Amino acid sequence: MKKINSSQVEERFLNTLLEISKTVKKNSERININQILKLIDMIIDVDSSNGMIFVYGAGRSGFIGRCFAQRLMHLGITSCFVSDAVTYRYSKEDLLIIISGSGITTSPLAIAEKANEIGGKIALFTGNPSSAIGNLSDLIIQVEGKSKDQATSLITLAPFTSLFDISTLAILDSIGASLMGKLNITETDIDKRHASIE
Amino acid sequence: MKKINSSQVEERFLNTLLEISKTVKKNSERININQILKLIDMIIDVDSSNGMIFVYGAGRSGFIGRCFAQRLMHLGITSCFVSDAVTYRYSKEDLLIIISGSGITTSPLAIAEKANEIGGKIALFTGNPSSAIGNLSDLIIQVEGKSKDQATSLITLAPFTSLFDISTLAILDSIGASLMGKLNITETDIDKRHASIE
Amino acid sequence: MKKINSSQVEERFLNTLLEISKTVKKNSERININQILKLIDMIIDVDSSNGMIFVYGAGRSGFIGRCFAQRLMHLGITSCFVSDAVTYRYSKEDLLIIISGSGITTSPLAIAEKANEIGGKIALFTGNPSSAIGNLSDLIIQVEGKSKDQATSLITLAPFTSLFDISTLAILDSIGASLMGKLNITETDIDKRHASIE
Amino acid sequence: MKKINSSQVEERFLNTLLEISKTVKKNSERININQILKLIDMIIDVDSSNGMIFVYGAGRSGFIGRCFAQRLMHLGITSCFVSDAVTYRYSKEDLLIIISGSGITTSPLAIAEKANEIGGKIALFTGNPSSAIGNLSDLIIQVEGKSKDQATSLITLAPFTSLFDISTLAILDSIGASLMGKLNITETDIDKRHASIE
């Protein structure tokens, strides 16, 4: 890649936005909707039987995961992001949602192995279903978008894992929208649970 | 909103993804590209004159901000997310990038006021340019997408601030793509700076 | 301060540990025990009337605060660290515990002002009771140890705010011990709530 | 343990503080000072040869670790806490400092294994030198204080791992004091690097 001049920056910026937009759309076409429906039911089932939802991911996947852990709380679902000050004890009744594009990231893999040993459920958002974490998971959502293992080989405008990260956030927020519908939760309900000092 | 049955969940999920895709596209049409080009130059100028880039936001805006602080590091630009263990001293030579949909969130506003007092530059990603933080900012990027102040009034499928959050992440990653071009940085360069233990 | 040779490092290391030990002891002699007892009662009262405990601090004070937010969860008390993924809505029935040595740190002050506006209770751990945050607080625990405002004037071996930070952690864990006694909670109870995947 | 009445709370609180003070002092008597001196030299060596210091721990150990990662930055030493937004690439030239009382915590163990595979140095603060992480470490600091594996068997006033956590923080800050002396850094130097917006 050659250094671009200022007049090319605008084009690159706008084309990257369009690439992201198209990748999100592509997810709506290719996603395994049955797995999404199963995950939504799993979240509701775990929550309604007093289980908790744990979310984990490393790096940017972790920041995307934190967005979802917070949204679950907004919906009245007991959740935590693993490593936050309040990280509950994970047990058989709980669901661990892991985000790992490659499916082999160090700490998510170790945490999935431990969760699997304890015996709770695991759901994975990944670009690589047949990965080590995939093999430990009860449910896998395959996400369109470049994950870390493709970062230097697959040519895209959006840097590194950006397409995977944004696609995953879009899918998780669409799951949030679906949960709102299924649980009959309104924006006003969310507002009543949203942080007021932050 | 009435509780929806399982057959409607699929539709709602897919329509939310499409809504997100369209909102990202709408950003490419409506964004003030001059402000984007100015911000890209500002980041490069600050970095090349030994200043640092500080990123901050509260809640989900903060998680989006962390994604960008990390990406800047991948590009070889000295950055930190304010509140992380390594938060540098902010001074006149530095740039603070704040993400706040409403433009009035408590801690980002306080931190912007402090940064303004110190005398460094401030850039804001917001849905509300004429907000308190907007008034303190040297540069404002107006983002399409529902921000907190519109959360209960503007009807969307994506919950609460999701459209603002995802749009902002998409814009920030497109800025990342532009920086790669301007600075002649490749995916391999990023890979060499990407966390190896995480 | 002159650069010391290797043979002096040992002495400095051990003397710093002793300084810390003495400072913790000094806290046991000088602390206002009535304020401690009031805080313990306040925590129990808030929790038993379905209120929640919020903890906040910036920088190292924040990391100390996270230790306490976690301990409260171990004791079965609903708590969160403000800025974590799961940060609840603060309301009149809740208690915000702030750690700020100087009592004027930017984001803790802004958050205390917001909490005060909402109308819940505020407790402060500080070296400066007559500070801005002190003026907003319902209850103040004065901690022995050098806080940020004394950092460059008061000569100690332990660097910067270390004596304040460690003293505060020691006091918070002693409050934890007292809560265990008052609530009849055992180490086994804590173990049952301690994170199992982390 | 029986529920205690209010008149016993005061006694328990003060005795816990004294127990903590004594435990910190005990560390000054029992610590292997040669290992401390080696770690101080290792930190200086790594930093002066353009290596970086990585710090990691899970739960409360992680919060203690963040305090130290920040202190290192205050001393002008390039550092990061693994999992923060800016987590650098770990390589052979770097040092990873892990805090794990039990020496077998899930994510620190996985991260130590990965670091060992990459080939950099590892230092461990633990209550269990002959643990899995201990076996991977180049240098071990044994800390006095109850760690997780002793949490329900060893009777102390301070809850669960508090004695290990506070002892480790005290030791790390005493290392900070020693580094100040060796590197001829003053409180004013720290002040110039301390966060100004937080």
XYZ file of C-alpha atoms in Angstrom, chain D:
198
model
C -19.300 -17.665 62.874
C -22.158 -16.127 64.791
C -23.763 -12.830 63.966
C -22.119 -10.149 66.069
C -23.835 -7.265 67.781
C -23.010 -3.642 67.099
C -20.705 -3.349 70.094
C -18.452 -6.059 68.662
C -18.210 -4.474 65.226
C -15.838 -1.771 66.417
C -13.480 -4.343 67.895
C -13.542 -6.462 64.765
C -12.923 -3.478 62.517
C -9.915 -2.264 64.495
C -8.467 -5.752 64.929
C -8.690 -6.352 61.193
C -6.737 -3.152 60.544
C -4.098 -4.337 63.027
C -3.994 -7.776 61.400
C -3.368 -6.102 58.039
C -0.656 -3.873 59.533
C 1.067 -6.912 61.073
C 0.839 -8.877 57.845
C 2.521 -6.075 55.914
C 5.259 -6.008 58.586
C 5.608 -9.792 58.411
C 6.288 -9.434 54.696
C 9.228 -7.139 55.494
C 10.658 -9.873 57.729
C 10.071 -12.896 55.542
C 10.362 -11.640 52.001
C 13.196 -12.962 49.875
C 14.976 -9.662 49.364
C 17.256 -11.101 46.696
C 14.257 -11.818 44.512
C 13.030 -8.245 45.046
C 16.423 -6.827 44.051
C 16.491 -9.082 40.999
C 13.011 -7.934 39.957
C 13.986 -4.265 40.349
C 17.045 -4.852 38.170
C 14.973 -6.801 35.663
C 12.470 -3.947 35.339
C 15.281 -1.434 34.799
C 17.101 -3.713 32.357
C 14.004 -4.429 30.282
C 13.041 -0.757 30.191
C 16.517 0.475 29.301
C 16.780 -2.003 26.430
C 13.462 -0.808 24.948
C 11.450 -3.695 26.329
C 8.131 -3.095 28.034
C 6.573 -4.172 31.323
C 3.247 -5.986 31.085
C 1.176 -6.506 34.219
C -1.701 -8.937 34.611
C -3.898 -10.539 37.229
C -7.564 -11.556 37.484
C -10.136 -10.036 39.834
C -8.740 -8.102 42.799
C -5.208 -9.170 41.847
C -5.828 -7.399 38.560
C -6.903 -4.189 40.288
C -3.727 -4.295 42.401
C -1.761 -4.917 39.219
C -3.334 -1.895 37.532
C -2.087 0.261 40.429
C 1.457 -0.928 39.685
C 1.215 -0.574 35.897
C 0.185 3.033 36.492
C 3.025 3.620 38.955
C 5.543 2.326 36.413
C 4.254 4.887 33.896
C 4.683 7.572 36.580
C 8.332 6.504 36.791
C 8.793 6.889 33.043
C 8.782 3.134 32.406
C 6.738 1.904 29.432
C 4.053 -0.398 30.795
C 0.554 -1.657 30.215
C -2.048 -3.711 32.001
C -2.978 -6.658 29.801
C -6.636 -6.189 28.675
C -6.592 -2.388 28.748
C -7.378 -0.615 25.464
C -3.682 -0.084 24.871
C -2.170 -3.529 25.362
C 1.065 -3.767 23.410
C 2.421 -6.805 21.599
C 4.431 -8.912 24.055
C 7.739 -10.161 22.718
C 10.989 -11.750 23.822
C 12.419 -8.475 25.098
C 9.535 -7.843 27.488
C 8.686 -8.680 31.087
C 5.284 -9.941 32.206
C 4.487 -9.455 35.894
C 1.656 -11.688 37.038
C -0.225 -11.528 40.326
C -1.952 -14.742 41.313
C -2.267 -15.797 44.939
C -3.088 -19.404 44.100
C -0.755 -19.487 41.115
C -3.365 -21.349 39.091
C -6.039 -18.740 38.201
C -7.476 -19.475 34.744
C -6.666 -16.442 32.587
C -3.318 -15.537 34.229
C -2.178 -19.135 33.708
C -3.210 -19.088 30.040
C -1.489 -15.742 29.525
C 1.677 -16.940 31.288
C 1.735 -20.034 29.051
C 1.405 -17.838 25.968
C 4.128 -15.458 27.185
C 6.387 -18.401 27.933
C 5.815 -19.732 24.408
C 6.748 -16.321 22.970
C 9.860 -16.329 25.105
C 9.818 -13.145 27.217
C 10.441 -13.025 30.951
C 7.798 -13.738 33.589
C 7.758 -12.628 37.236
C 5.095 -13.901 39.626
C 3.679 -12.547 42.896
C 2.019 -15.471 44.623
C 1.331 -17.379 47.798
C 2.188 -20.597 45.971
C 5.616 -20.684 44.358
C 5.293 -24.320 43.325
C 2.159 -23.710 41.292
C 1.539 -23.975 37.546
C 2.305 -20.289 36.963
C 5.275 -20.581 39.324
C 6.696 -23.316 37.116
C 6.568 -20.979 34.117
C 8.154 -18.023 35.909
C 11.714 -16.716 35.773
C 11.353 -15.043 39.124
C 8.929 -15.580 42.006
C 8.065 -13.252 44.882
C 6.356 -15.203 47.650
C 3.860 -12.983 49.440
C 2.670 -13.472 53.042
C -1.105 -13.323 53.353
C -4.028 -15.635 52.759
C -4.469 -16.521 49.097
C -7.555 -18.058 47.442
C -6.539 -21.677 47.984
C -6.382 -21.008 51.750
C -9.458 -18.790 51.793
C -11.810 -21.154 53.579
C -9.253 -23.067 55.656
C -6.945 -20.424 57.166
C -8.766 -18.340 59.786
C -8.190 -14.600 59.571
C -10.201 -11.486 60.285
C -9.552 -9.870 56.908
C -11.926 -11.458 54.378
C -10.837 -14.031 51.832
C -7.733 -12.913 49.874
C -7.547 -9.414 51.412
C -4.247 -10.103 53.218
C -2.625 -11.329 50.018
C -4.030 -8.435 47.994
C -2.945 -5.677 50.395
C 0.462 -7.280 51.018
C 1.084 -7.444 47.282
C 0.090 -3.809 46.800
C 2.401 -2.813 49.677
C 5.290 -4.770 48.162
C 4.679 -3.321 44.694
C 4.606 0.224 46.050
C 7.809 -0.481 47.995
C 9.350 -1.626 44.725
C 8.093 1.672 43.304
C 9.913 3.518 46.113
C 13.101 1.561 45.354
C 12.823 2.312 41.636
C 12.459 6.018 42.455
C 15.727 5.851 44.360
C 17.602 3.814 41.770
C 16.394 5.943 38.873
C 16.660 9.227 40.772
C 13.003 10.091 40.276
C 11.280 12.563 42.576
C 7.665 13.099 43.572
C 7.719 16.144 41.317
C 8.716 13.932 38.382
C 5.763 11.657 39.155
C 3.476 14.663 39.418
C 4.525 15.707 35.916
C 3.419 12.337 34.572
C 0.294 11.901 36.707
C -3.082 12.022 34.962
C -4.471 15.557 34.838
C -7.875 14.689 33.359
C -9.488 11.754 35.129
